[in-house]
PDB file of C-alpha atoms and ligand atoms in Angstrom:
ATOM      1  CA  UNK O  30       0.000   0.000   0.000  1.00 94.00           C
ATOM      2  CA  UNK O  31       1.075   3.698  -0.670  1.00 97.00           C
ATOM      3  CA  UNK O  32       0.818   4.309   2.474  1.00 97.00           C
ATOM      4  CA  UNK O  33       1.873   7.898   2.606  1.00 98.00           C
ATOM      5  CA  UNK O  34      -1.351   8.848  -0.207  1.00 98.00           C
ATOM      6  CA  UNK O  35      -3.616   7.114   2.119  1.00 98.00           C
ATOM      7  CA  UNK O  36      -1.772   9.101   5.065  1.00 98.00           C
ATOM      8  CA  UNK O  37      -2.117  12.331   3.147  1.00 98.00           C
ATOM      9  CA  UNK O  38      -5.990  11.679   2.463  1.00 98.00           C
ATOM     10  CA  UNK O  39      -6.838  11.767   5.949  1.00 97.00           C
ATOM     11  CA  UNK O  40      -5.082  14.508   6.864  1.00 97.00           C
ATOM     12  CA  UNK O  41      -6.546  16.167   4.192  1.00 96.00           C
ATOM     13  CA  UNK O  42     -10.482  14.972   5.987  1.00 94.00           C
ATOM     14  CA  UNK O  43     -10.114  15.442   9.645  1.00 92.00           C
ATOM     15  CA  UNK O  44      -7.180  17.846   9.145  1.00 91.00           C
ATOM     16  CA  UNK O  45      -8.139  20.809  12.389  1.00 89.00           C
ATOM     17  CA  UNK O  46     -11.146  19.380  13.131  1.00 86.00           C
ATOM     18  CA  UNK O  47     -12.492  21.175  16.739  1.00 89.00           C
ATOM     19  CA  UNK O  48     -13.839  18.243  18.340  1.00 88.00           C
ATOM     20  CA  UNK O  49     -10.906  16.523  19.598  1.00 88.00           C
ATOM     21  CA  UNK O  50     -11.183  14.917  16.263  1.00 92.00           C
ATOM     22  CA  UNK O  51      -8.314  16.371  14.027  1.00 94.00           C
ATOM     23  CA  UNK O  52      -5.249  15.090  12.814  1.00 97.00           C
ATOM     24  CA  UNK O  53      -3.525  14.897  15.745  1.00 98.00           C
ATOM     25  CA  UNK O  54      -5.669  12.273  17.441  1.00 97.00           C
ATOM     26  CA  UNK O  55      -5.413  10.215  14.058  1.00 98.00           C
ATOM     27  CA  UNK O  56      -1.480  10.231  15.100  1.00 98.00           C
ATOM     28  CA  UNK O  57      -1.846   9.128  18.722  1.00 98.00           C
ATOM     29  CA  UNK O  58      -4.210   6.586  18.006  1.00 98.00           C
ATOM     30  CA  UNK O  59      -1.592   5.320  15.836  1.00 98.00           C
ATOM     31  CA  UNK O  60       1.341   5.889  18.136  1.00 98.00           C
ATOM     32  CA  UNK O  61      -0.754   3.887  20.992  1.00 98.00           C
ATOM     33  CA  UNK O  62      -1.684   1.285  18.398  1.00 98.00           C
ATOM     34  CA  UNK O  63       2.207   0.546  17.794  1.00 97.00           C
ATOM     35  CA  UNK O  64       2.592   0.355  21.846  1.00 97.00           C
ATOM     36  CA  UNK O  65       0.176  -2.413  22.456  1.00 97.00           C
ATOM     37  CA  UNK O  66       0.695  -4.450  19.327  1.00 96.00           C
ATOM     38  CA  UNK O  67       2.544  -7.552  19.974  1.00 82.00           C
ATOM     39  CA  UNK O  68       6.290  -7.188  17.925  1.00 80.00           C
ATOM     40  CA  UNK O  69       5.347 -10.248  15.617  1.00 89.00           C
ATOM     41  CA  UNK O  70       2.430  -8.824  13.597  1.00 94.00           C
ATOM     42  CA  UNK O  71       3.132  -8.946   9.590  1.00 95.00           C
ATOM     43  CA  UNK O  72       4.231  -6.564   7.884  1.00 95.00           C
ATOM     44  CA  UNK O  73       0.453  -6.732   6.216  1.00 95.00           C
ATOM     45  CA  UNK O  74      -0.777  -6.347   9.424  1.00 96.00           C
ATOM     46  CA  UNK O  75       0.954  -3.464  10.544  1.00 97.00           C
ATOM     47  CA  UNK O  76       0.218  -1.605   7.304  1.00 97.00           C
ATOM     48  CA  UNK O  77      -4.082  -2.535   7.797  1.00 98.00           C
ATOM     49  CA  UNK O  78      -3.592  -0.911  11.280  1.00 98.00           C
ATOM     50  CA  UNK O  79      -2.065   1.990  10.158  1.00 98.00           C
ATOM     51  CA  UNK O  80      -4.246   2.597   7.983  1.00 98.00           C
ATOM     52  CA  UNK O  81      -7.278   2.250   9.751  1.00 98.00           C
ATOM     53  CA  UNK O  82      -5.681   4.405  12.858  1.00 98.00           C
ATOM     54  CA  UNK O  83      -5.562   7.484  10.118  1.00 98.00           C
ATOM     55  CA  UNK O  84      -8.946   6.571   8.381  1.00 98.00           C
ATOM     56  CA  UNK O  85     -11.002   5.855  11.213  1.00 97.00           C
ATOM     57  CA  UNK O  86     -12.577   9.123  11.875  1.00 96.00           C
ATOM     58  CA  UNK O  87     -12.952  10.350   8.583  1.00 96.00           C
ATOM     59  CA  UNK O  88     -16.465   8.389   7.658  1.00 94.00           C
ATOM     60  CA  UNK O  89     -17.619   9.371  11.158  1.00 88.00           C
ATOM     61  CA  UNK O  90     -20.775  11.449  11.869  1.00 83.00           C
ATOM     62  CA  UNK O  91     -18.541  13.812  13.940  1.00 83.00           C
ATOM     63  CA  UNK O  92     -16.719  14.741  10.841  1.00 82.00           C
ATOM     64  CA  UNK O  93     -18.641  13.942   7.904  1.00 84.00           C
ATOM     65  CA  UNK O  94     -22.251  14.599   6.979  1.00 88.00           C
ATOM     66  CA  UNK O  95     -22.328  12.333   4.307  1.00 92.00           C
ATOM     67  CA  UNK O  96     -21.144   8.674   5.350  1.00 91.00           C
ATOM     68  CA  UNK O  97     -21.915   6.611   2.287  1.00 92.00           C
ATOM     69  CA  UNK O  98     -19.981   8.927   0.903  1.00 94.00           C
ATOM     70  CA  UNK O  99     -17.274   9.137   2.572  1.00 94.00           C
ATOM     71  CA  UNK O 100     -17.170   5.081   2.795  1.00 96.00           C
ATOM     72  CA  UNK O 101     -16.910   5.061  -1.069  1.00 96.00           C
ATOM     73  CA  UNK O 102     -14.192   8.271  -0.989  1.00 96.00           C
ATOM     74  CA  UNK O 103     -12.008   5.754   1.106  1.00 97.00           C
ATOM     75  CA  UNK O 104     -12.759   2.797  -0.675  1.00 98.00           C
ATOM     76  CA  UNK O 105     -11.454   4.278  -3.501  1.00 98.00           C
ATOM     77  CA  UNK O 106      -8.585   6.337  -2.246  1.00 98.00           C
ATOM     78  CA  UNK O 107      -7.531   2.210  -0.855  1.00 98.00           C
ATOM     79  CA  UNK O 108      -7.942   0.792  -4.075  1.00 97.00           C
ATOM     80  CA  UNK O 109      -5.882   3.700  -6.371  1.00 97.00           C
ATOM     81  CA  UNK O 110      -3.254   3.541  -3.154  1.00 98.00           C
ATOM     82  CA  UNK O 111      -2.202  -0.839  -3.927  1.00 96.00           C
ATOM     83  CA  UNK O 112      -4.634  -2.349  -1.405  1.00 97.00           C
ATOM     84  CA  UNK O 113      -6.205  -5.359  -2.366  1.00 96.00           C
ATOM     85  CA  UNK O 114      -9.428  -6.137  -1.927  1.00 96.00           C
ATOM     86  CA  UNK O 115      -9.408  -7.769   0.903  1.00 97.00           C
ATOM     87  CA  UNK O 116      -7.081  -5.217   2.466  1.00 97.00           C
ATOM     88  CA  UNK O 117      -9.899  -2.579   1.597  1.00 98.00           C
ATOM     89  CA  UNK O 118     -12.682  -4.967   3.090  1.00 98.00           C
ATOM     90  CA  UNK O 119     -10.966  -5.272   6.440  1.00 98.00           C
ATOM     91  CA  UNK O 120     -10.245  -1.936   6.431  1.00 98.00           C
ATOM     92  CA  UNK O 121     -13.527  -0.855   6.087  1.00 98.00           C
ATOM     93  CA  UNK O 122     -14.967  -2.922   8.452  1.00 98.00           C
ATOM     94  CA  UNK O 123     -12.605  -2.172  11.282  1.00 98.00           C
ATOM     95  CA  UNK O 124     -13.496   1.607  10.899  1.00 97.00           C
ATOM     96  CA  UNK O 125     -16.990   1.468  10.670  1.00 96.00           C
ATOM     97  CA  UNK O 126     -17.429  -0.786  13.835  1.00 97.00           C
ATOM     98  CA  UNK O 127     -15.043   0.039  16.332  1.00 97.00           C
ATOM     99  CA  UNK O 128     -16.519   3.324  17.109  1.00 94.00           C
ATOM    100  CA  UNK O 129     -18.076   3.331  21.183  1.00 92.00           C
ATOM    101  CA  UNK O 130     -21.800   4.190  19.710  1.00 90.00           C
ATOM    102  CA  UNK O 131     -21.781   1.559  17.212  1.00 91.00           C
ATOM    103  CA  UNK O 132     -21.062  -1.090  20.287  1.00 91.00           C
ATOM    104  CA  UNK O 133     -23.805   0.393  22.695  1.00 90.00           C
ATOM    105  CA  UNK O 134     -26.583  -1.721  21.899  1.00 89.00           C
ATOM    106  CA  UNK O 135     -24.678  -4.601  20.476  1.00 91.00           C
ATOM    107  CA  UNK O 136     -20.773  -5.840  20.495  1.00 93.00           C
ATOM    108  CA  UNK O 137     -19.253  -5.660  16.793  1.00 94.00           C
ATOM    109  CA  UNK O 138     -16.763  -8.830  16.079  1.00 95.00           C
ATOM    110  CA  UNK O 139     -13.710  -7.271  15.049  1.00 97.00           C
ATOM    111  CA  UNK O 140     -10.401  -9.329  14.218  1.00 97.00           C
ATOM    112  CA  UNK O 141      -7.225  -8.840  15.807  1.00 97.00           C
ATOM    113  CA  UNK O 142      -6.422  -5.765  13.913  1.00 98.00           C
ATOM    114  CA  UNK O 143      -9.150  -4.074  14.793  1.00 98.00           C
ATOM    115  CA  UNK O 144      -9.512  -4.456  18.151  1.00 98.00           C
ATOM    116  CA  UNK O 145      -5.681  -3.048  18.630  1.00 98.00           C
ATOM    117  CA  UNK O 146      -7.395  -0.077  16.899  1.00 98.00           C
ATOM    118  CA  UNK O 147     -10.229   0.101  18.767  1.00 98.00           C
ATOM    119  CA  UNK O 148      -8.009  -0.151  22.006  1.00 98.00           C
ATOM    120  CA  UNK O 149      -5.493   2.434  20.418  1.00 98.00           C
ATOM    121  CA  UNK O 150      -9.046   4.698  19.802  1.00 98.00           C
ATOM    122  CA  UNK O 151     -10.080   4.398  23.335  1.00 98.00           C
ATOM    123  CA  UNK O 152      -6.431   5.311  24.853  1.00 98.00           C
ATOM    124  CA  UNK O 153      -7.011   8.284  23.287  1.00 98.00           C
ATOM    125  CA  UNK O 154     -10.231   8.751  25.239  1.00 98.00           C
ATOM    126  CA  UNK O 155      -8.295   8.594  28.759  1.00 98.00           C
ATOM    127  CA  UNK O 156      -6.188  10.078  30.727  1.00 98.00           C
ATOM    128  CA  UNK O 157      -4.999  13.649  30.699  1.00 98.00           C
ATOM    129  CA  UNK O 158      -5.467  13.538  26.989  1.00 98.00           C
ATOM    130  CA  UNK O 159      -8.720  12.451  27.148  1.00 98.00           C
ATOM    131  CA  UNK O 160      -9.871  14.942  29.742  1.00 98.00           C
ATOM    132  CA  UNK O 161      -8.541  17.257  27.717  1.00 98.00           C
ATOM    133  CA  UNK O 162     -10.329  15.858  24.879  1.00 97.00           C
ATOM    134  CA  UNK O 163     -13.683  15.352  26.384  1.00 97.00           C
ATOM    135  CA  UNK O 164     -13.903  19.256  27.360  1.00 97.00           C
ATOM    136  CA  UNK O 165     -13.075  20.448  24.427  1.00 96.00           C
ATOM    137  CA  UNK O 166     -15.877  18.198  22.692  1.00 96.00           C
ATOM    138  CA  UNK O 167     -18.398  19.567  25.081  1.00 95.00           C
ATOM    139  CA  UNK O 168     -17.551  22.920  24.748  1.00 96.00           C
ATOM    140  CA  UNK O 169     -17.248  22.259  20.784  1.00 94.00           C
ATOM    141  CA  UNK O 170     -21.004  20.795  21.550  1.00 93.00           C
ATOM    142  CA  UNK O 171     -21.855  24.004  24.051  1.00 94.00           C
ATOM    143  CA  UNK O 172     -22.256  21.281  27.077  1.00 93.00           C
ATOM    144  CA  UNK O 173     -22.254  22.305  30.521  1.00 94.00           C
ATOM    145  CA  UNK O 174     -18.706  21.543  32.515  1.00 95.00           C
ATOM    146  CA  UNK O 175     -20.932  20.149  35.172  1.00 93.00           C
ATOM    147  CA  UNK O 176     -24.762  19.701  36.202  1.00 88.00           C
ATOM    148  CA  UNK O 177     -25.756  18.042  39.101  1.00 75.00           C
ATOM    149  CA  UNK O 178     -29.383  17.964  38.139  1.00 70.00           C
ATOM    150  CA  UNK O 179     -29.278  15.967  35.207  1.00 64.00           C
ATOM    151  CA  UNK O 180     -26.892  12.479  36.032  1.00 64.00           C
ATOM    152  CA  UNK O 181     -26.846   9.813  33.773  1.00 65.00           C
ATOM    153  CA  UNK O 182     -25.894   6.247  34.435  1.00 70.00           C
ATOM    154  CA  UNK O 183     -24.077   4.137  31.698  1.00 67.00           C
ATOM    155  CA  UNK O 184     -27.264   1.437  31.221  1.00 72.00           C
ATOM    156  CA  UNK O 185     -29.461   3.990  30.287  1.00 76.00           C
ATOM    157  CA  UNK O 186     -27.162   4.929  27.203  1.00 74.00           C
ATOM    158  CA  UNK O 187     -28.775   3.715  24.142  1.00 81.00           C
ATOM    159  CA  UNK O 188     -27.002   4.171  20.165  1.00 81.00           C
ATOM    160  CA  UNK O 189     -30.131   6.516  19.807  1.00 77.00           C
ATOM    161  CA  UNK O 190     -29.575   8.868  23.176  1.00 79.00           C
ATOM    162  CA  UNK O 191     -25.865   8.883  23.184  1.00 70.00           C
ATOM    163  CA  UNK O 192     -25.407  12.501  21.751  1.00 71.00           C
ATOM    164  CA  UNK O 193     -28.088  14.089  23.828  1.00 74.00           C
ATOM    165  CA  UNK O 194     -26.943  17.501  25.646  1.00 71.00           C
ATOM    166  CA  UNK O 195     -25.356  16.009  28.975  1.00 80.00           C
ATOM    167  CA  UNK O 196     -22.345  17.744  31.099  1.00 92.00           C
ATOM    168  CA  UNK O 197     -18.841  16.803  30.543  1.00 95.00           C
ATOM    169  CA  UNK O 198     -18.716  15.494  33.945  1.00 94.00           C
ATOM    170  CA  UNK O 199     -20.965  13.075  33.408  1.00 92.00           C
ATOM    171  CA  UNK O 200     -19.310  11.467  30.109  1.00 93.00           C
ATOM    172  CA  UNK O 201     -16.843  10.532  32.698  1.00 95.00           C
ATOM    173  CA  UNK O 202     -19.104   8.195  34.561  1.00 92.00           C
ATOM    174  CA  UNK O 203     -21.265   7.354  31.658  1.00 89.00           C
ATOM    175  CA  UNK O 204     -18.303   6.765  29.548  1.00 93.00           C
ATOM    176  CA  UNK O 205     -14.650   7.207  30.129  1.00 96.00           C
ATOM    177  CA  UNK O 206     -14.269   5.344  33.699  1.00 96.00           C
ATOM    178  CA  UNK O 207     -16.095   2.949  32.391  1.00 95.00           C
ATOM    179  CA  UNK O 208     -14.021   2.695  28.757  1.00 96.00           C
ATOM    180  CA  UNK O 209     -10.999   0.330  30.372  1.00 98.00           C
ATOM    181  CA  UNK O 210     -13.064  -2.529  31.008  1.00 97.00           C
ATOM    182  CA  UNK O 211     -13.966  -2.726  27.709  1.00 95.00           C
ATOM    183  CA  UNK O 212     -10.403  -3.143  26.449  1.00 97.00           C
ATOM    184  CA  UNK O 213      -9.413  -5.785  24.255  1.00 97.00           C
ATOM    185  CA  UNK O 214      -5.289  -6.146  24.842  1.00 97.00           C
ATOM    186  CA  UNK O 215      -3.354  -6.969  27.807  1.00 97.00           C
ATOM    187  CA  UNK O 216      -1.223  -3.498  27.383  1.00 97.00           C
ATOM    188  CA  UNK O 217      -4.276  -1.857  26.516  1.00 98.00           C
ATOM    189  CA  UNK O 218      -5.882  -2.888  29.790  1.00 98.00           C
ATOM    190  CA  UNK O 219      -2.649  -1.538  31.272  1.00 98.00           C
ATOM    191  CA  UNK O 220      -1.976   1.709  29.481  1.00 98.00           C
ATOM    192  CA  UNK O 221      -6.318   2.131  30.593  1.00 98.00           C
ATOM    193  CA  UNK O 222      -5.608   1.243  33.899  1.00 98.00           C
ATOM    194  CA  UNK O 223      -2.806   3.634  34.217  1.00 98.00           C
ATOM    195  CA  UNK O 224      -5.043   7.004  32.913  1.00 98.00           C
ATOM    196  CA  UNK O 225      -8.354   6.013  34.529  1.00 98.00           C
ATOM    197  CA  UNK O 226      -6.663   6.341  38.180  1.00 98.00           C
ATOM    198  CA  UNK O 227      -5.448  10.085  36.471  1.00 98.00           C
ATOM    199  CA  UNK O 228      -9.422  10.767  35.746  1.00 97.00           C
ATOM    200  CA  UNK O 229     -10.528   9.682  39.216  1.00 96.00           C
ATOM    201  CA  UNK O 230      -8.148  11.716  41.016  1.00 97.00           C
ATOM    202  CA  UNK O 231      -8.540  14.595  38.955  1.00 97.00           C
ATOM    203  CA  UNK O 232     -12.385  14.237  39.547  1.00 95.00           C
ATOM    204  CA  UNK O 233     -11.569  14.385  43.095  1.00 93.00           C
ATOM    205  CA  UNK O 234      -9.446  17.277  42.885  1.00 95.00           C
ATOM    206  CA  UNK O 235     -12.812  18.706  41.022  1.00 93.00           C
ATOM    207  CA  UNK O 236     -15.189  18.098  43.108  1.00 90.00           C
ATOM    208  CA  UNK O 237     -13.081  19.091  46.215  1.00 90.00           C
ATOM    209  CA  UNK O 238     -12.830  22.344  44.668  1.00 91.00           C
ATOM    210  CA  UNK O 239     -16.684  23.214  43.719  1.00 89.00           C
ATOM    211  CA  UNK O 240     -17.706  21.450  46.396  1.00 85.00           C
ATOM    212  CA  UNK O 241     -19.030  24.418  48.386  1.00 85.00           C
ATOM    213  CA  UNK O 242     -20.896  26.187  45.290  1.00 85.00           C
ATOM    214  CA  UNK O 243     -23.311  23.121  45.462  1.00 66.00           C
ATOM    215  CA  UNK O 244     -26.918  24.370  45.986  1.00 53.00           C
TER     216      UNK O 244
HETATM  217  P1  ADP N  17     -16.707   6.948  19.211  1.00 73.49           P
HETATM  218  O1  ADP N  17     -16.133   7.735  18.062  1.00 73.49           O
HETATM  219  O2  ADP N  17     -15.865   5.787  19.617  1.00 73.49           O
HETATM  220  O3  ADP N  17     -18.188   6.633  19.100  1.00 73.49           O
HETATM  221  P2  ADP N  17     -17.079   9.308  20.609  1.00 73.49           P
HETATM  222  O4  ADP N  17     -17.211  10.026  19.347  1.00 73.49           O
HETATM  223  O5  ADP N  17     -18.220   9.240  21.528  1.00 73.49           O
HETATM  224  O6  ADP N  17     -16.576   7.859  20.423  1.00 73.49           O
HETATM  225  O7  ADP N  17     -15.956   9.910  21.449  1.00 73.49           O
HETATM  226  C1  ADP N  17     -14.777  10.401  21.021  1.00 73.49           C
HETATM  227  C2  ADP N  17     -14.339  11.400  22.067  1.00 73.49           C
HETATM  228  O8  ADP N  17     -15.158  12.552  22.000  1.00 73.49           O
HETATM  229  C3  ADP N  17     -14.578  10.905  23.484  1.00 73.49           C
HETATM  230  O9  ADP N  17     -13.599  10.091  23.946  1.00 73.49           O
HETATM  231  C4  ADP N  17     -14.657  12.185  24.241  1.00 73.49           C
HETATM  232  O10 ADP N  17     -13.391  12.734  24.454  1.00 73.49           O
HETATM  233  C5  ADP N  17     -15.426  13.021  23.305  1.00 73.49           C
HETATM  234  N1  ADP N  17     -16.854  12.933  23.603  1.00 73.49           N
HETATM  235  C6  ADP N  17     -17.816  12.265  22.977  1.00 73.49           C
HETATM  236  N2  ADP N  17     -19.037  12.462  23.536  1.00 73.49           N
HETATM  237  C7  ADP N  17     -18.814  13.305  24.556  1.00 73.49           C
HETATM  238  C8  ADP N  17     -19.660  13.928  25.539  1.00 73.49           C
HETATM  239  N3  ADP N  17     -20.968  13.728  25.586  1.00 73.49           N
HETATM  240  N4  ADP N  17     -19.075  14.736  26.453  1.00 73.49           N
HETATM  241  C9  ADP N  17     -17.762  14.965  26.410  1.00 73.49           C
HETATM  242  N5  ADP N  17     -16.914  14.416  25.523  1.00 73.49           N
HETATM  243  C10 ADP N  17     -17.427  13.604  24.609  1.00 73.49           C
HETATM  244 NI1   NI N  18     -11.135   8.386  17.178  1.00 73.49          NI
END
């Protein structure tokens, strides 16, 4: 695969996105993908992951308005860029199921490749990163920081509900403390481990500090 086109074309898609979904992200999914793949995958392997780490947000809601379309733009881009077709078929698949929504209501198989992507996806989630992240989508989405009046638990998340207007706060427990036993690697679990015990003590830190505006 010309891997550099097909690195070029997604830059080109997601480029400064302002939902904690631009190029950047693409490039630390792929940097944690490398960290928790095992040092014997194929070279064919290793090229299908790398692909899909760059590719997997561009066919997303978040970014694009048009999926179908966007499938076919990266089916293409694949095919002009050496992929066979069964490269471009696993490719495809891994990026349109490994997304959190699309695994709400029911699990999506996905193959060894993909779940290192989905687990290199999810990293990205946690941690300092991902608190980062997660404000910057709620502000993107004019969320408040925090609402006590309006919890949500995870079970009561549905495919349907999951981009109603809830605070940032509350992704946490609905979502991101949640995301690391979900993981599908053994240095996955680890590396989620590691930045969930970040989010809980910065929630405490949080909730020390606005503590005594409640009511
Ligand atoms: P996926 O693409 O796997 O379905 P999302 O698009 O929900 O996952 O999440 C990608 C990132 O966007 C999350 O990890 C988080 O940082 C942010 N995000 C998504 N939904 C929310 C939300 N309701 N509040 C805050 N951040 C969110
Ligand atoms: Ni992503």
């Amino acid at each position: 695969m010309k891997l550099e086109n097909i690195k070029e074309f997604a830059k080109s898609i997601i480029g400064d996105d302002v939902t904690g979904h631009d190029w950047r992200h693409a490039l630390r999914v792929e940097a944690n993908a490398k960290k928790i793949s095992s040092t014997e995958l194929a070279t064919e392997d290793i090229e299908i992951i790398r692909a899909s780490c760059w590719l997997h947000d561009t066919i997303d809601a978040k970014i694009s308005d048009e999926k179908r379309a966007s499938i076919q733009d990266v089916e293409q881009v694949l095919r002009e860029n050496g992929a066979t077709e069964r490269q471009t078929e696993e490719i495809l698949y891994i990026i349109q199921n490994l997304s959190y929504s699309k695994n709400i209501d029911q699990k999506q198989k996905l193959n060894q490749n993909g779940q290192i992507v989905q687990d290199a996806d999810r990293l990205d989630a946690l941690g300092a990163i991902g608190t980062a992240r997660a404000f910057y989508y709620g502000g993107s989405k004019k969320h408040l920081i925090y609402d006590d009046t309006r919890p949500r638990k995870a079970e009561d998340i549905t495919e349907e509900n999951y981009r109603e207007q809830y605070s940032v706060v509350n992704h946490f427990f609905e979502k991101l403390l949640i995301l690391k036993d979900c993981m599908n690697t053994k240095k996955g679990r680890e590396m989620a481990e590691h930045r969930t015990e970040f989010m809980k003590q910065f929630l405490d830190e949080l909730f020390d500090e606005i503590k005594e505006a409640n009511n």
